[in-house]
Structure formats: C-alpha cells, structure tokens
Amino acid sequence: EVQLLESGGGLVQPGGSLRLSCAASGFTFSSYAMTWVRQAPGKGLEWVSTINADGGSTFYADSVKGRFTISRDNSKNTLCLQMNSLRAEDTAVYYCAKYSSDWYDDYWGQGTLVTVSS
Amino acid sequence: EIVLTQSPATLSLSPGERATLSCRASQSVSSYLAWFQQKPGQAPRLLIYDASNRATGIPARFSGSGSGTDFTLTISSLEPEDFAVYYCQQRGNWPRTFGQGTKVEVK
C-alpha cells in the first residue's frame, strides 16, 4: 500500500524558514517523480514544485522560485521541501504526492499545515 | 501559463442525478488533463487521467472526455459519497495548473 506521510509544518514568522519532509513507503520511491501541491485555507489547489525520479530535474512555480528548494533522498525514501523567506501568502496545507509513470499525481499524503504569521 | 476555467462553480443536484462538469483550457493541452475529487478535510484523489482514463479503483460511473481545450467530467448517477469538490489539472505544460474547482452539492 502506498503511504506518504508529511511532517515539518507549523507556525513561522514572515521571513522565516521551514523544512517539510515526506516519508514514502509501499512503492519503489527511486522510480517515480514526486511533487508538492499546496492549498491555502478555503482555496483551491496550487502546484508548488516537482522533482524527477533521480533528483536531476526540478520544477517550480513562479510564486516560490528562488525561495523554495525541492530535494529527495532515494536511500531514505524521503522527499523534502526547504522553504525560505516565507510570506503570509505561503500559508497553506502542503501535500506531497507521487507521480504515476504518466506524470499524474496518483497518490497523496494527508498534508501538513504551514502558517506564516507574526 | 495555461489557465483552466471550470464551470459551473457550484452544481446542486440530487442523488441519482447525472452531473456534468466542464473544464476549459486557455490553450491546447492535448489530452494531458486529469480530474481530482476532494472531500472536506481530505487530500485530493485522482479520478481521471489523460482526459478519459479512470484511475485505479475509480467506479465506472465516473467518465471523462475531451481533448485540446474542452473537457468534461461526467458522473452518470450521483451517489451520496460523490458530493465533493472537483478539480481539473493539466500536465501539458509547466507550470502545472489547476482549475478553481466545481463544488457538487446536495440539492
């Protein structure tokens, strides 16, 4: 059974940093691209970042480019999102998701809440 | 950036009725479109990928159609558990984009 468990969310002040992690199990982690999607309170879904299977290619939304860094450790089956220079508008539930071989988000974690506020 | 526009914003229907949801892209995404279902407090769930392929475990009452810029998600006969928010998403171009969602509510 595919399982994705996010951690690392919490309350942080504007300008601060946070590192999210996603522990993956139930599939061959090193074979699939992974992604982060966020959802602000009461709002829709927003794609944040994607990393390919071997970590050699990364993609970012313009809203986070230069501030967020996606990475993965295939030896530990872990996906990470380093978030710097956080803003109030980054407040959201952050989901990690696995991509299928067709690059669709086929499995999702339950999300971790990031709140940026003073 | 490809903009996806979903309509209607809200669909009020009764169990057993047919639901038809629309997603229009600002430029062609070929068939690289997915549909997701999200219930309150839950993560999204993949329903349809490549415009018309049902994801694993998705009931046959869910079907998708379309290509290019116009796509439709149809729920043939609404079950109580189908009342939720539905999002379309394109993977034809970076950045990935989602529609704003259609809420299917009980009439």
mmCIF file of C-alpha atoms in Angstrom, chain A:
data_model
loop_
_atom_site.group_PDB
_atom_site.id
_atom_site.type_symbol
_atom_site.label_atom_id
_atom_site.label_comp_id
_atom_site.label_asym_id
_atom_site.label_seq_id
_atom_site.Cartn_x
_atom_site.Cartn_y
_atom_site.Cartn_z
ATOM 1 C CA GLU A 1 0.000 0.000 0.000
ATOM 2 C CA VAL A 2 1.372 3.389 -0.978
ATOM 3 C CA GLN A 3 1.787 5.688 2.018
ATOM 4 C CA LEU A 4 3.012 9.272 2.104
ATOM 5 C CA LEU A 5 3.440 10.999 5.441
ATOM 6 C CA GLU A 6 4.272 14.699 5.580
ATOM 7 C CA SER A 7 5.867 16.386 8.559
ATOM 8 C CA GLY A 8 7.553 19.637 9.477
ATOM 9 C CA GLY A 9 4.677 22.073 9.259
ATOM 10 C CA GLY A 10 3.976 24.669 11.902
ATOM 11 C CA LEU A 11 3.835 28.355 12.741
ATOM 12 C CA VAL A 12 6.660 30.537 11.444
ATOM 13 C CA GLN A 13 7.173 34.285 11.280
ATOM 14 C CA PRO A 14 7.335 36.147 7.974
ATOM 15 C CA GLY A 15 10.842 35.909 6.568
ATOM 16 C CA GLY A 16 11.486 32.658 8.395
ATOM 17 C CA SER A 17 12.296 29.179 7.143
ATOM 18 C CA LEU A 18 10.770 25.743 7.420
ATOM 19 C CA ARG A 19 11.690 22.329 6.064
ATOM 20 C CA LEU A 20 8.958 19.898 5.127
ATOM 21 C CA SER A 21 9.553 16.174 4.782
ATOM 22 C CA CYS A 22 7.518 13.408 3.189
ATOM 23 C CA ALA A 23 8.243 9.805 4.145
ATOM 24 C CA ALA A 24 7.264 7.385 1.407
ATOM 25 C CA SER A 25 6.560 3.662 1.592
ATOM 26 C CA GLY A 26 4.790 0.924 -0.326
ATOM 27 C CA PHE A 27 6.422 1.590 -3.698
ATOM 28 C CA THR A 28 9.856 1.883 -5.292
ATOM 29 C CA PHE A 29 10.487 5.507 -4.362
ATOM 30 C CA SER A 30 13.513 5.926 -6.604
ATOM 31 C CA SER A 31 11.467 5.099 -9.715
ATOM 32 C CA TYR A 32 8.929 7.922 -9.562
ATOM 33 C CA ALA A 33 8.845 11.684 -9.762
ATOM 34 C CA MET A 34 7.380 13.431 -6.742
ATOM 35 C CA THR A 35 5.657 16.728 -6.218
ATOM 36 C CA TRP A 36 4.392 19.266 -3.675
ATOM 37 C CA VAL A 37 0.957 20.875 -4.001
ATOM 38 C CA ARG A 38 -0.482 23.393 -1.555
ATOM 39 C CA GLN A 39 -3.918 24.613 -0.621
ATOM 40 C CA ALA A 40 -4.494 27.893 1.189
ATOM 41 C CA PRO A 41 -7.341 27.862 3.725
ATOM 42 C CA GLY A 42 -10.660 27.704 1.886
ATOM 43 C CA LYS A 43 -8.975 27.961 -1.510
ATOM 44 C CA GLY A 44 -8.134 25.721 -4.432
ATOM 45 C CA LEU A 45 -5.099 23.615 -5.245
ATOM 46 C CA GLU A 46 -1.799 25.167 -6.317
ATOM 47 C CA TRP A 47 1.129 23.231 -7.731
ATOM 48 C CA VAL A 48 4.387 24.171 -5.974
ATOM 49 C CA SER A 49 7.280 22.025 -7.180
ATOM 50 C CA THR A 50 8.224 18.711 -8.823
ATOM 51 C CA ILE A 51 11.381 16.606 -8.836
ATOM 52 C CA ASN A 52 12.098 13.727 -11.181
ATOM 53 C CA ALA A 53 12.989 10.217 -10.059
ATOM 54 C CA ASP A 54 16.755 10.641 -9.764
ATOM 55 C CA GLY A 55 16.615 14.224 -8.499
ATOM 56 C CA GLY A 56 18.358 15.595 -11.549
ATOM 57 C CA SER A 57 15.482 17.781 -12.718
ATOM 58 C CA THR A 58 13.382 20.156 -10.668
ATOM 59 C CA PHE A 59 10.493 22.454 -11.499
ATOM 60 C CA TYR A 60 8.999 25.340 -9.521
ATOM 61 C CA ALA A 61 6.004 27.615 -9.595
ATOM 62 C CA ASP A 62 6.977 31.241 -10.174
ATOM 63 C CA SER A 63 5.465 32.111 -6.788
ATOM 64 C CA VAL A 64 8.125 30.071 -4.955
ATOM 65 C CA LYS A 65 11.075 30.102 -7.356
ATOM 66 C CA GLY A 66 14.248 31.259 -5.634
ATOM 67 C CA ARG A 67 12.752 30.744 -2.163
ATOM 68 C CA PHE A 68 11.834 27.045 -2.067
ATOM 69 C CA THR A 69 14.066 24.067 -2.866
ATOM 70 C CA ILE A 70 12.777 20.566 -3.522
ATOM 71 C CA SER A 71 15.062 17.600 -2.922
ATOM 72 C CA ARG A 72 14.915 13.872 -2.355
ATOM 73 C CA ASP A 73 16.965 11.156 -0.697
ATOM 74 C CA ASN A 74 16.281 7.911 -2.523
ATOM 75 C CA SER A 75 18.284 5.934 0.049
ATOM 76 C CA LYS A 76 15.855 7.086 2.764
ATOM 77 C CA ASN A 77 12.661 7.216 0.672
ATOM 78 C CA THR A 78 12.218 10.835 1.647
ATOM 79 C CA LEU A 79 11.088 13.938 -0.211
ATOM 80 C CA CYS A 80 11.845 17.401 1.194
ATOM 81 C CA LEU A 81 10.840 20.993 0.620
ATOM 82 C CA GLN A 82 13.093 23.698 2.064
ATOM 83 C CA MET A 83 11.103 26.898 2.354
ATOM 84 C CA ASN A 84 12.939 30.189 2.954
ATOM 85 C CA SER A 85 11.830 33.816 3.070
ATOM 86 C CA LEU A 86 8.325 32.743 3.930
ATOM 87 C CA ARG A 87 5.433 35.103 3.346
ATOM 88 C CA ALA A 88 1.886 35.267 4.676
ATOM 89 C CA GLU A 89 0.636 34.061 1.303
ATOM 90 C CA ASP A 90 2.584 30.812 1.734
ATOM 91 C CA THR A 91 0.145 29.817 4.482
ATOM 92 C CA ALA A 92 -1.432 26.575 3.312
ATOM 93 C CA VAL A 93 -1.722 22.856 3.741
ATOM 94 C CA TYR A 94 1.189 21.316 1.855
ATOM 95 C CA TYR A 95 0.632 17.936 0.260
ATOM 96 C CA CYS A 96 3.271 15.655 -1.150
ATOM 97 C CA ALA A 97 2.184 13.421 -3.982
ATOM 98 C CA LYS A 98 3.648 10.619 -6.014
ATOM 99 C CA TYR A 99 3.604 10.798 -9.772
ATOM 100 C CA SER A 100 2.474 7.853 -11.849
ATOM 101 C CA SER A 101 4.572 6.724 -14.793
ATOM 102 C CA ASP A 102 2.398 9.125 -16.828
ATOM 103 C CA TRP A 103 3.331 12.013 -14.500
ATOM 104 C CA TYR A 104 -0.030 12.385 -12.821
ATOM 105 C CA ASP A 105 -0.429 12.800 -9.050
ATOM 106 C CA ASP A 106 -1.809 9.342 -8.286
ATOM 107 C CA TYR A 107 -1.200 9.131 -4.523
ATOM 108 C CA TRP A 108 -1.302 11.943 -1.976
ATOM 109 C CA GLY A 109 -0.333 12.357 1.638
ATOM 110 C CA GLN A 110 -2.715 13.880 4.183
ATOM 111 C CA GLY A 111 -0.881 17.184 4.222
ATOM 112 C CA THR A 112 0.908 19.364 6.749
ATOM 113 C CA LEU A 113 -0.206 22.875 7.691
ATOM 114 C CA VAL A 114 2.200 25.776 7.351
ATOM 115 C CA THR A 115 1.134 29.050 8.931
ATOM 116 C CA VAL A 116 3.177 32.187 8.295
ATOM 117 C CA SER A 117 2.204 34.873 10.767
ATOM 118 C CA SER A 118 3.709 37.249 13.277
#
